[in-house]
Short mmCIF file of C-alpha atoms in Angstrom, two decimals:
data_model
loop_
_atom_site.label_atom_id
_atom_site.label_comp_id
_atom_site.label_asym_id
_atom_site.label_seq_id
_atom_site.Cartn_x
_atom_site.Cartn_y
_atom_site.Cartn_z
CA MET A 1095 101.55 100.36 91.83
CA VAL A 1096 102.96 101.30 88.40
CA LEU A 1097 106.22 102.59 89.68
CA THR A 1098 106.89 99.57 92.00
CA THR A 1099 105.88 97.06 89.27
CA ILE A 1100 108.25 98.70 86.59
CA ASP A 1101 111.14 98.90 89.16
CA SER A 1102 110.75 95.34 89.92
CA ALA A 1103 110.53 94.29 86.25
CA ALA A 1104 113.60 96.37 85.31
CA TYR A 1105 115.59 95.01 88.18
CA ASN A 1106 114.75 91.42 87.25
CA ALA A 1107 115.40 91.91 83.54
CA MET A 1108 118.89 93.17 84.20
CA GLN A 1109 119.93 90.60 86.82
CA ALA A 1110 121.21 87.18 86.05
CA PRO A 1111 119.98 85.31 84.14
CA GLN A 1112 118.85 88.45 82.27
CA GLY A 1113 115.86 88.07 79.93
CA PRO A 1114 112.21 89.10 79.22
CA VAL A 1115 109.91 89.89 82.11
CA HIS A 1116 106.14 89.12 82.10
CA ILE A 1117 104.03 91.81 83.91
CA ASN A 1118 100.58 90.82 85.35
CA CYS A 1119 97.99 93.62 85.59
CA ALA A 1120 95.77 92.60 88.36
CA PHE A 1121 92.17 93.81 88.81
CA ARG A 1122 91.83 96.48 91.41
CA GLU A 1123 89.82 95.96 94.57
CA PRO A 1124 86.97 96.03 95.39
CA LEU A 1125 85.77 93.34 93.02
CA ASP A 1126 82.06 93.83 93.58
CA HIS A 1127 79.65 96.06 91.66
CA SER A 1128 80.38 99.23 93.65
CA ASN A 1129 81.85 102.22 91.83
CA GLN A 1130 84.67 104.45 93.06
CA ASN A 1131 85.74 107.74 91.45
CA TRP A 1132 89.33 108.32 90.54
CA SER A 1133 91.06 110.61 92.97
CA PHE A 1134 94.28 112.64 93.03
CA ASP A 1135 95.02 111.05 96.44
CA CYS A 1136 96.77 108.25 94.59
CA LEU A 1137 99.67 110.66 93.84
CA ARG A 1138 100.36 111.12 97.64
CA GLY A 1139 103.69 109.91 98.77
CA LEU A 1140 105.40 110.40 95.43
CA ASP A 1141 107.17 113.72 96.32
CA ARG A 1142 110.53 112.13 96.64
CA TRP A 1143 110.30 110.42 93.38
CA PHE A 1144 109.21 113.55 91.55
CA ARG A 1145 112.29 115.47 93.18
CA ASN A 1146 115.08 113.04 91.97
CA ASP A 1147 116.10 110.71 89.15
CA GLU A 1148 116.12 107.53 91.36
CA PRO A 1149 113.66 104.69 90.85
CA TYR A 1150 110.78 104.56 93.50
CA THR A 1151 111.97 101.17 94.80
CA ARG A 1152 115.77 100.81 94.87
CA TYR A 1153 117.08 97.21 94.86
CA LEU A 1154 120.27 97.02 97.09
CA GLU A 1155 122.77 94.32 97.91
CA MET A 1156 124.74 93.92 101.18
CA LYS A 1157 128.28 94.41 99.82
CA MET A 1158 131.40 94.80 101.83
CA VAL A 1159 134.04 96.91 100.31
CA SER A 1160 136.88 96.14 102.57
CA ALA A 1161 138.33 93.51 104.87
CA PHE A 1162 137.49 95.81 107.75
CA GLY A 1163 133.71 95.23 107.51
CA ASN A 1164 132.99 98.47 105.59
CA TYR A 1165 129.82 98.42 103.49
CA SER A 1166 128.90 100.06 100.21
CA CYS A 1167 127.48 103.59 99.99
CA SER A 1168 123.93 102.25 99.37
CA VAL A 1169 124.10 100.28 102.63
CA ILE A 1170 125.57 103.19 104.47
CA GLU A 1171 122.58 105.24 103.19
CA VAL A 1172 120.13 102.81 104.74
CA GLN A 1173 121.95 102.97 108.00
CA ASP A 1174 121.75 106.70 108.07
CA ILE A 1175 117.97 106.52 107.39
CA ILE A 1176 117.58 104.16 110.38
CA LYS A 1177 119.77 106.39 112.59
CA LYS A 1178 117.72 109.54 111.85
CA ALA A 1179 114.27 107.77 112.33
CA LYS A 1180 112.19 109.48 115.05
CA GLN A 1181 109.11 107.04 114.88
CA GLY A 1182 110.60 103.79 113.58
CA LEU A 1183 108.43 100.62 113.33
CA LEU A 1184 109.83 97.09 112.91
CA LEU A 1185 107.41 94.85 110.94
CA VAL A 1186 108.08 91.01 111.00
CA GLY A 1187 106.36 89.00 108.19
CA ALA A 1188 106.65 85.29 107.65
CA ILE A 1189 109.98 83.82 108.72
CA HIS A 1190 110.68 80.04 108.84
CA LYS A 1191 113.93 79.41 110.68
CA GLU A 1192 114.44 79.48 114.33
CA ASP A 1193 117.88 81.22 113.76
CA ASP A 1194 116.04 83.91 111.98
CA MET A 1195 113.70 84.45 115.01
CA TRP A 1196 116.63 84.83 117.21
CA ALA A 1197 118.24 87.31 114.75
CA VAL A 1198 115.05 89.34 114.56
CA ALA A 1199 114.97 89.60 118.32
CA LEU A 1200 118.45 90.81 118.48
CA LEU A 1201 117.68 93.34 115.75
CA ALA A 1202 114.61 94.55 117.75
CA ARG A 1203 116.75 95.08 120.86
CA GLN A 1204 119.30 97.05 118.79
CA LEU A 1205 116.81 99.25 117.16
CA SER A 1206 114.70 99.77 120.22
CA TRP A 1207 111.62 100.26 117.95
CA PRO A 1208 108.05 98.91 118.60
CA VAL A 1209 107.74 95.49 116.95
CA ALA A 1210 104.59 94.34 115.02
CA ALA A 1211 104.99 90.51 114.52
CA ASP A 1212 102.74 88.60 112.04
CA ILE A 1213 101.37 85.25 113.18
CA LEU A 1214 103.68 83.38 110.70
CA SER A 1215 106.88 85.18 112.02
CA GLY A 1216 106.96 82.73 115.06
CA LEU A 1217 107.17 85.85 117.24
CA ARG A 1218 103.49 86.54 117.58
CA MET A 1219 103.09 83.84 120.20
CA ARG A 1220 106.21 83.82 122.45
CA LYS A 1221 107.00 81.43 125.20
CA VAL A 1222 108.26 83.13 128.34
CA LEU A 1223 111.40 81.60 130.00
CA ASN A 1224 110.63 81.82 133.68
CA SER A 1225 114.26 82.01 134.60
CA PHE A 1226 114.60 85.44 133.06
CA PRO A 1227 112.45 88.17 134.75
CA GLY A 1228 111.57 91.47 133.09
CA PHE A 1229 110.88 90.13 129.63
CA ASP A 1230 108.07 92.64 129.09
CA LYS A 1231 110.50 95.60 129.13
CA SER A 1232 113.18 94.29 126.77
CA ILE A 1233 111.35 94.47 123.51
CA LEU A 1234 108.01 96.22 122.82
CA PHE A 1235 105.77 93.91 120.82
CA ILE A 1236 102.60 95.58 119.60
CA ASP A 1237 100.72 92.44 119.21
CA GLN A 1238 97.35 94.08 118.88
CA ILE A 1239 98.31 96.47 116.02
CA ASP A 1240 95.59 94.93 113.75
CA GLN A 1241 92.94 95.84 116.39
CA ILE A 1242 94.41 99.22 117.40
CA LEU A 1243 94.00 100.31 113.86
CA LEU A 1244 90.22 99.89 114.05
CA SER A 1245 90.28 103.44 115.59
CA ASP A 1246 90.44 106.17 112.96
CA SER A 1247 92.00 108.44 115.61
CA VAL A 1248 94.93 105.98 116.00
CA LYS A 1249 95.32 105.50 112.29
CA SER A 1250 95.59 109.35 111.78
CA TRP A 1251 98.10 109.63 114.81
CA ILE A 1252 100.48 106.67 114.56
CA ASN A 1253 102.31 107.81 111.34
CA PRO A 1254 105.73 106.01 111.50
CA ASP A 1255 108.45 107.82 109.49
CA VAL A 1256 110.63 104.70 108.85
CA ILE A 1257 109.35 101.11 108.57
CA VAL A 1258 111.78 98.10 108.36
CA GLN A 1259 110.07 94.88 107.37
CA ILE A 1260 111.70 91.52 107.74
CA GLY A 1261 110.41 88.54 105.93
CA SER A 1262 107.60 88.02 103.37
CA ARG A 1263 104.19 89.60 103.17
CA ILE A 1264 101.93 90.03 106.18
CA THR A 1265 98.53 88.58 106.94
CA SER A 1266 96.55 91.58 108.27
CA LYS A 1267 94.66 93.35 105.54
CA ARG A 1268 93.90 96.24 107.91
CA MET A 1269 97.60 96.70 108.29
CA GLU A 1270 98.23 96.71 104.50
CA MET A 1271 95.52 99.34 104.07
CA PHE A 1272 97.21 101.43 106.75
CA LEU A 1273 100.61 101.19 105.01
CA GLU A 1274 99.08 102.41 101.81
CA SER A 1275 97.79 105.52 103.55
CA CYS A 1276 100.48 106.49 105.97
CA PHE A 1277 103.39 106.95 103.43
CA PRO A 1278 106.43 106.60 105.51
CA SER A 1279 109.45 108.53 104.22
CA SER A 1280 111.35 105.18 103.94
CA TYR A 1281 110.07 101.65 103.76
CA ILE A 1282 112.97 99.13 103.88
CA LEU A 1283 112.18 95.45 103.12
CA ILE A 1284 114.73 92.78 103.97
CA ASP A 1285 114.37 89.19 102.81
CA THR A 1286 116.71 86.41 101.46
CA HIS A 1287 114.96 86.08 98.05
CA PRO A 1288 114.10 88.67 95.33
CA CYS A 1289 110.30 88.37 95.55
CA ARG A 1290 108.43 91.66 95.90
CA HIS A 1291 106.08 91.10 98.74
CA ASP A 1292 104.93 94.61 98.37
CA PRO A 1293 101.05 94.50 97.92
CA SER A 1294 100.76 98.04 99.28
CA HIS A 1295 103.39 99.31 96.77
CA VAL A 1296 105.28 101.40 99.42
CA VAL A 1297 108.70 99.79 99.49
CA THR A 1298 111.46 102.31 98.86
CA HIS A 1299 114.61 100.14 99.53
CA ARG A 1300 114.67 96.44 98.81
CA ILE A 1301 117.60 94.49 100.22
CA GLN A 1302 118.19 90.89 99.47
CA THR A 1303 120.10 89.49 102.40
CA SER A 1304 119.61 87.43 105.64
CA VAL A 1305 118.32 88.95 108.77
CA ALA A 1306 121.53 88.01 110.57
CA ASP A 1307 123.69 89.96 107.99
CA PHE A 1308 121.44 92.95 108.11
CA ALA A 1309 121.51 92.99 111.97
CA ALA A 1310 125.33 92.60 111.77
CA SER A 1311 125.55 95.70 109.53
CA LEU A 1312 123.61 97.74 112.07
CA CYS A 1313 125.93 96.69 114.84
CA GLN A 1314 128.54 99.02 113.33
CA CYS A 1315 126.21 102.02 113.48
CA ASN A 1316 126.16 102.37 117.37
CA LEU A 1317 122.49 103.15 117.29
CA GLU A 1318 121.23 105.31 120.16
CA ARG A 1319 118.52 103.79 122.25
CA LYS A 1320 115.84 106.59 122.24
CA THR A 1321 112.85 106.97 124.47
CA SER A 1322 109.87 108.62 122.85
CA ARG A 1323 106.41 109.61 123.89
CA TRP A 1324 105.22 108.06 120.61
CA LYS A 1325 106.61 104.63 121.70
CA ASP A 1326 105.20 104.93 125.16
CA ILE A 1327 101.73 105.68 124.02
CA LEU A 1328 101.67 102.72 121.59
CA MET A 1329 102.66 100.52 124.59
CA VAL A 1330 99.76 101.65 126.65
CA LEU A 1331 97.30 101.39 123.62
CA ASN A 1332 98.47 97.81 123.02
CA SER A 1333 97.99 96.92 126.66
CA ALA A 1334 94.61 98.51 126.92
CA VAL A 1335 93.26 96.81 123.74
CA SER A 1336 94.86 93.47 124.81
CA GLN A 1337 92.94 93.65 128.10
CA GLU A 1338 89.71 94.53 126.38
CA ILE A 1339 90.02 91.49 124.10
CA MET A 1340 90.83 89.27 126.93
CA PHE A 1341 87.76 90.46 128.90
CA HIS A 1342 85.48 89.75 125.99
CA VAL A 1343 86.68 86.41 124.98
CA HIS A 1344 86.52 85.11 128.57
CA ALA A 1345 83.36 86.91 129.56
CA GLU A 1346 81.39 85.34 126.75
CA PHE A 1347 79.84 82.09 127.98
CA LEU A 1348 79.77 80.31 124.66
CA LEU A 1349 82.69 78.76 122.90
CA THR A 1350 83.68 81.36 120.24
CA GLU A 1351 86.16 81.36 117.46
CA PRO A 1352 88.10 84.45 118.98
CA TYR A 1353 88.34 82.50 122.27
CA VAL A 1354 89.87 79.46 120.49
CA ALA A 1355 92.43 81.74 118.74
CA HIS A 1356 93.23 83.40 122.07
CA VAL A 1357 93.86 80.19 124.04
CA ILE A 1358 95.13 77.83 121.36
CA GLY A 1359 98.67 78.69 122.17
CA GLU A 1360 98.32 76.78 125.34
CA ALA A 1361 98.40 73.53 123.25
CA LEU A 1362 102.01 74.27 122.11
CA TYR A 1363 103.67 72.19 124.85
CA GLY A 1364 107.48 72.00 124.87
CA ASP A 1365 108.83 72.70 121.44
CA ALA A 1366 105.53 72.00 119.58
CA ALA A 1367 104.81 73.89 116.43
CA MET A 1368 101.67 75.17 114.81
CA PHE A 1369 100.36 74.91 111.18
CA VAL A 1370 97.61 77.32 110.34
CA GLY A 1371 94.91 77.25 107.72
CA ASN A 1372 93.64 80.19 105.70
CA SER A 1373 90.50 82.37 105.66
CA MET A 1374 89.29 83.30 109.20
CA VAL A 1375 91.60 80.88 111.10
CA ILE A 1376 94.84 82.62 110.37
CA ARG A 1377 93.16 86.10 110.73
CA ASP A 1378 91.72 85.23 114.12
CA LEU A 1379 95.11 83.96 115.42
CA ASN A 1380 96.74 87.19 114.09
CA MET A 1381 94.14 89.35 115.85
CA PHE A 1382 93.32 87.56 119.01
CA GLY A 1383 96.22 85.12 119.73
CA LYS A 1384 97.84 85.61 123.09
CA GLY A 1385 101.28 87.20 122.84
CA TRP A 1386 103.04 85.80 125.86
CA LEU A 1387 102.70 82.10 126.85
CA ASP A 1388 103.98 80.46 129.95
CA HIS A 1389 106.78 78.06 129.18
CA THR A 1390 108.76 75.88 131.65
CA THR A 1391 111.99 74.94 130.09
CA ASN A 1392 114.16 71.87 130.31
CA GLY A 1393 117.15 70.60 128.43
CA ASP A 1394 115.16 68.74 125.82
CA ASN A 1395 112.80 71.44 124.61
CA MET A 1396 114.97 74.49 124.17
CA MET A 1397 115.81 75.99 120.79
CA MET A 1398 119.40 75.78 119.71
CA HIS A 1399 119.64 79.59 120.17
CA ASN A 1400 117.94 81.13 123.16
CA ILE A 1401 116.53 84.57 122.88
CA PRO A 1402 117.52 85.97 126.31
CA ASP A 1403 114.07 85.94 127.79
CA PHE A 1404 111.67 84.10 125.46
CA ILE A 1405 111.58 81.78 122.64
CA GLY A 1406 109.57 81.88 119.52
CA ALA A 1407 106.84 79.37 118.67
CA THR A 1408 107.21 78.09 115.11
CA VAL A 1409 104.15 78.72 113.05
CA SER A 1410 103.73 77.84 109.34
CA GLY A 1411 100.98 77.90 106.78
CA ASN A 1412 100.08 78.01 102.98
CA ARG A 1413 99.26 81.49 101.66
CA GLY A 1414 98.24 82.61 98.28
CA ALA A 1415 95.51 81.97 95.76
CA SER A 1416 95.71 78.06 96.14
CA GLY A 1417 96.38 78.20 99.92
CA ILE A 1418 93.26 76.25 100.63
CA ASP A 1419 94.32 73.18 98.66
CA GLY A 1420 96.03 70.26 100.46
CA LEU A 1421 96.36 71.84 103.81
CA LEU A 1422 95.97 68.72 105.86
CA SER A 1423 98.52 66.92 103.83
CA THR A 1424 100.93 69.86 103.97
CA ALA A 1425 100.52 70.00 107.74
CA ILE A 1426 101.51 66.38 107.98
CA GLY A 1427 104.62 66.95 105.86
CA PHE A 1428 105.38 69.86 108.03
CA ALA A 1429 105.27 67.53 111.12
CA VAL A 1430 107.55 64.99 109.43
CA GLY A 1431 110.03 67.72 108.40
CA SER A 1432 110.14 69.63 111.65
CA ASN A 1433 110.10 66.43 113.88
CA LYS A 1434 107.79 68.27 116.29
CA HIS A 1435 104.40 67.74 117.75
CA VAL A 1436 102.21 69.86 115.41
CA CYS A 1437 98.93 71.54 116.22
CA CYS A 1438 97.12 72.13 112.91
CA VAL A 1439 94.25 74.60 113.02
CA VAL A 1440 92.04 74.91 109.91
CA GLY A 1441 88.51 75.84 108.87
CA ASP A 1442 85.88 73.22 107.92
CA VAL A 1443 85.99 74.16 104.22
CA SER A 1444 89.71 73.82 104.05
CA PHE A 1445 89.53 70.51 105.93
CA LEU A 1446 86.84 69.20 103.52
CA HIS A 1447 89.09 70.17 100.54
CA ASP A 1448 91.64 67.67 101.65
CA THR A 1449 89.87 64.77 103.36
CA ASN A 1450 92.34 62.40 101.64
CA GLY A 1451 94.85 63.73 104.06
CA LEU A 1452 93.13 61.74 106.71
CA SER A 1453 94.57 58.58 105.22
CA LEU A 1454 98.00 60.02 105.56
CA LEU A 1455 97.29 60.94 109.17
CA ASN A 1456 96.29 57.34 109.83
CA GLN A 1457 99.67 56.04 108.57
CA ARG A 1458 101.67 57.78 111.33
CA ALA A 1459 105.06 57.34 109.64
CA GLN A 1460 108.20 59.05 110.94
CA ARG A 1461 106.72 61.81 112.94
CA LYS A 1462 105.31 62.72 116.31
CA PRO A 1463 101.51 62.88 117.19
CA MET A 1464 99.31 65.57 115.47
CA THR A 1465 96.31 67.44 116.75
CA VAL A 1466 94.07 68.73 114.09
CA ILE A 1467 91.61 71.37 115.21
CA VAL A 1468 88.80 72.10 112.78
CA ILE A 1469 86.81 75.23 113.33
CA ASN A 1470 83.42 74.09 112.02
CA ASN A 1471 80.89 76.83 111.32
CA HIS A 1472 79.41 74.98 108.41
CA GLY A 1473 80.69 77.25 105.70
CA GLY A 1474 82.86 80.03 104.66
CA ALA A 1475 82.42 82.42 107.66
CA ILE A 1476 84.96 84.98 106.38
CA PHE A 1477 82.42 86.43 103.95
CA SER A 1478 80.11 87.35 106.81
CA LEU A 1479 82.71 89.92 107.78
CA LEU A 1480 83.60 91.25 104.31
CA PRO A 1481 81.84 94.32 102.68
CA VAL A 1482 79.87 92.07 100.46
CA ALA A 1483 77.82 90.94 103.49
CA LYS A 1484 76.34 94.38 103.73
CA THR A 1485 75.10 94.58 100.10
CA ALA A 1486 74.17 91.05 99.21
CA SER A 1487 70.90 89.34 100.24
CA PRO A 1488 71.07 86.56 102.78
CA GLN A 1489 69.94 84.14 100.14
CA ILE A 1490 72.77 85.18 97.80
CA LEU A 1491 75.29 84.94 100.61
CA GLN A 1492 74.08 81.51 101.60
CA LYS A 1493 74.06 80.07 98.18
CA TYR A 1494 77.11 81.61 96.61
CA PHE A 1495 79.49 82.70 99.38
CA TYR A 1496 79.07 80.73 102.47
CA THR A 1497 79.19 77.32 100.68
CA SER A 1498 77.17 75.79 103.47
CA HIS A 1499 77.37 72.10 104.00
CA ASP A 1500 75.98 69.37 106.32
CA ILE A 1501 78.89 66.96 106.01
CA SER A 1502 79.70 64.87 109.15
CA ILE A 1503 83.32 65.32 110.11
CA SER A 1504 82.90 62.71 112.73
CA LYS A 1505 81.95 59.99 110.10
CA LEU A 1506 84.84 61.07 107.78
CA CYS A 1507 87.22 60.49 110.75
CA ASP A 1508 85.58 57.08 111.48
CA ALA A 1509 85.97 56.09 107.78
CA HIS A 1510 89.68 56.67 107.95
CA ARG A 1511 90.06 55.25 111.62
CA VAL A 1512 91.14 58.69 113.10
CA LYS A 1513 90.29 59.63 116.72
CA HIS A 1514 87.60 62.38 116.66
CA PHE A 1515 86.54 64.60 119.44
CA LEU A 1516 83.50 67.05 119.31
CA VAL A 1517 83.79 70.07 121.57
CA GLN A 1518 81.06 72.61 122.19
CA THR A 1519 82.12 74.39 125.43
CA LYS A 1520 85.30 76.02 126.76
CA ALA A 1521 85.80 73.28 129.35
CA GLU A 1522 85.48 70.56 126.85
CA LEU A 1523 88.15 72.19 124.53
CA HIS A 1524 90.65 72.54 127.40
CA ASP A 1525 89.95 68.98 128.64
CA THR A 1526 90.40 67.55 125.12
CA LEU A 1527 93.71 69.36 124.44
CA VAL A 1528 95.13 68.11 127.74
CA LYS A 1529 93.94 64.56 127.01
CA THR A 1530 95.29 64.47 123.45
CA HIS A 1531 98.75 65.72 124.72
CA ALA A 1532 98.86 63.24 127.61
CA GLU A 1533 97.88 60.24 125.52
CA HIS A 1534 100.02 61.16 122.47
CA LEU A 1535 97.08 60.69 120.06
CA ASP A 1536 96.65 61.61 116.45
CA CYS A 1537 93.13 63.06 116.47
CA VAL A 1538 90.75 65.59 115.01
CA VAL A 1539 89.17 68.01 117.38
CA GLU A 1540 86.04 69.62 115.91
CA VAL A 1541 84.88 72.97 117.37
CA GLU A 1542 81.35 73.57 116.42
CA ASN A 1543 80.17 77.17 115.72
CA GLN A 1544 77.67 79.17 113.70
CA ILE A 1545 78.43 81.76 111.08
CA ASP A 1546 76.02 84.43 112.38
CA GLU A 1547 76.97 84.04 115.97
CA ASN A 1548 80.62 84.32 115.04
CA ALA A 1549 80.14 87.40 112.95
CA ASN A 1550 78.17 89.15 115.60
CA PHE A 1551 80.74 88.52 118.27
CA HIS A 1552 83.54 89.70 116.01
CA ARG A 1553 81.63 92.94 115.55
CA THR A 1554 81.06 93.35 119.28
CA ILE A 1555 84.78 92.96 119.95
CA SER A 1556 85.54 95.42 117.15
CA MET A 1557 83.22 98.03 118.47
CA PHE A 1558 84.59 97.86 122.03
CA VAL A 1559 88.22 97.73 120.86
CA ASP A 1560 87.72 100.73 118.63
CA ASN A 1561 86.14 102.71 121.51
CA THR A 1562 89.01 101.69 124.00
CA ALA A 1563 91.80 102.66 121.57
CA THR A 1564 90.07 106.04 120.78
CA HIS A 1565 89.47 106.98 124.40
CA TYR A 1566 92.91 105.97 125.60
CA LEU A 1567 94.61 107.93 122.87
CA GLU A 1568 92.52 111.05 123.65
CA TYR A 1569 93.46 110.74 127.26
CA LEU A 1570 97.21 110.29 126.58
CA LEU A 1571 97.34 113.13 124.17
CA GLY A 1572 95.46 115.43 126.62
CA ASP A 1573 96.87 117.76 129.25
CA LEU A 1574 97.14 114.95 131.79
CA TYR A 1575 100.10 113.65 129.93
CA SER A 1576 103.28 115.73 130.27
CA SER A 1577 105.25 115.90 127.01
CA THR A 1578 108.56 115.56 129.00
CA THR A 1579 107.46 112.48 130.87
CA SER A 1580 109.42 109.36 129.90
CA ASP A 1581 108.58 107.18 132.91
CA LEU A 1582 105.40 105.12 132.05
CA ASP A 1583 104.51 104.90 135.65
CA ARG A 1584 103.58 108.61 135.48
CA MET A 1585 100.99 107.94 132.71
CA TYR A 1586 98.58 106.71 135.39
CA ASN A 1587 97.12 109.61 137.35
CA THR A 1588 94.56 107.49 139.27
CA LYS A 1589 94.71 105.34 142.24
CA ILE A 1590 92.37 102.44 143.26
CA HIS A 1591 90.94 103.35 146.69
CA ALA A 1592 88.68 100.37 147.19
CA ILE A 1593 87.33 97.34 145.43
CA GLU A 1594 83.88 95.83 146.26
CA TYR A 1595 82.39 92.57 144.82
CA MET A 1596 79.27 90.47 145.38
CA LEU A 1597 78.72 86.77 144.55
CA TYR A 1598 75.59 85.52 142.98
CA ARG A 1599 74.47 82.18 141.64
CA TYR A 1600 71.61 80.84 139.71
CA VAL A 1601 69.54 77.71 140.81
CA ARG A 1602 67.96 75.57 138.07
CA ASN A 1603 64.10 75.57 138.19
CA HIS A 1604 64.01 78.13 140.84
CA LEU A 1605 63.63 81.92 140.95
CA ILE A 1606 66.92 83.88 141.12
CA CYS A 1607 67.54 87.07 143.11
CA SER A 1608 70.83 88.84 142.76
CA PRO A 1609 72.34 90.87 145.69
CA LEU A 1610 73.72 93.13 143.06
CA ILE A 1611 70.25 94.50 142.29
CA PRO A 1612 67.88 94.24 145.19
CA GLY A 1613 64.34 93.49 144.23
CA ILE A 1614 65.18 92.22 140.82
CA THR A 1615 63.93 88.72 140.22
CA LEU A 1616 64.32 86.50 137.02
CA LYS A 1617 62.03 83.85 135.73
CA PRO A 1618 63.13 80.17 135.82
CA SER A 1619 63.65 80.12 132.03
CA PHE A 1620 66.17 82.92 132.38
CA ALA A 1621 67.72 81.50 135.50
CA GLN A 1622 68.67 78.39 133.57
CA ASN A 1623 70.66 80.38 130.99
CA PRO A 1624 73.99 81.46 132.73
CA ALA A 1625 74.98 83.33 129.53
CA PHE A 1626 71.84 85.45 129.86
CA CYS A 1627 72.38 86.08 133.56
CA THR A 1628 75.99 87.25 133.03
CA SER A 1629 74.91 89.51 130.12
CA TYR A 1630 71.89 90.80 131.96
CA PHE A 1631 73.67 91.90 135.06
CA ARG A 1632 76.65 93.35 133.28
CA ASN A 1633 74.48 95.46 131.03
CA PHE A 1634 72.17 96.52 133.92
CA ARG A 1635 75.05 97.67 135.95
#
């Protein structure tokens, strides 16, 4: 932290318009009352800095030194680092232009590295172009990187040697903590402005340039497309975890927040864009959002530049200490500026911080219709998933952290003459989203939930995902996997010989008997609860 801060201060002091630099010394987390002893582990990763006279973070510019497209020595050094990488990872933070999405996709193809895309990159939720088959093999997106890192075994194994980050800071706290501990030999950050965006303090090369210019510089390197066991295993882990998440969000009968995050991309019809609120909303979308979305193209809804087999879905949001303020008003401005149908997803506390935005929503000036989805769990649900929930009493959490409320969102909408829908089931959510799109309505869709139920479901998914990632890694690293195998089809040593299934149903006010379990009979009160029936039979089996 000290080294990257001093390097940044020195660089800014010596660049135009040269002058004094103010350094902020932030409090170190955790901010609660727990104590942590100082450890020599903080010196890990500094070997390179100790061995030479260079700054820890070097600030470079993309300079051509001849008319033949030759670059400066510092750029050539970065190119050599990328060439020699054995386990390279492309990390895509927040980017805001469709041209940049296109350039990142081309860069990913050129590097042939696994890609971890943040929800604000526009590449986390991608729309498949049906006219181009084989999209899943062109670029390896590790959409579930946040959830994969729940496994301690995976965190110890994954260990990339070179990381290239495009765009500003990422959303995932788990990913940031992983970056702090993995210490890649080189961490190269590319963005168009000089801001640090280095909360983990690991950046070794900071290049201020556009994605397109950086990709163009690599075109001269003739990078070799390498196949690696490391990359293949990452693909299998991502697929396994994705299937595990999909099973849980769909198997749960209740309408949960992870389910909303998983299916909300279906509301991005045509060239629609998304504006995301803070707290749990953006984190859920980053963790559970579906990576590939079906997309039927026509001449009116294509991006100016088509990525060969998919297009990005524009996603924007306010991040930072004041990110909760004015979210609804910002989303309306985003709709005007982008000239797109915007789906705005916010939490209830964020929504209540900007209820005046409803008056702007009612004006409907110079923009397309907006759908505002409010995840209403009647308070600040994110604190139920933070370490403070394990140490503080329920009374303290309720009074000082959850900021519970009983405000009627429906009545607020009525006061501003804005259409309001309350959805409490999965079917109601789907029907409402289809209706609002068909009728071109400005509306608020309130998804009701409870903090405790939401926290428990998150923990359930995390437990199963951790278990899945750990077991798959153990299997793939075992003797069943040949170190010389490059064909992914050989990873699977098993065959499905037969599939059997049974149908059962429950009848209201009658006893129920399942053919799955002969002789087991449920009482009427249980039979009226399909969520219980599903859970009962699954656990019994």
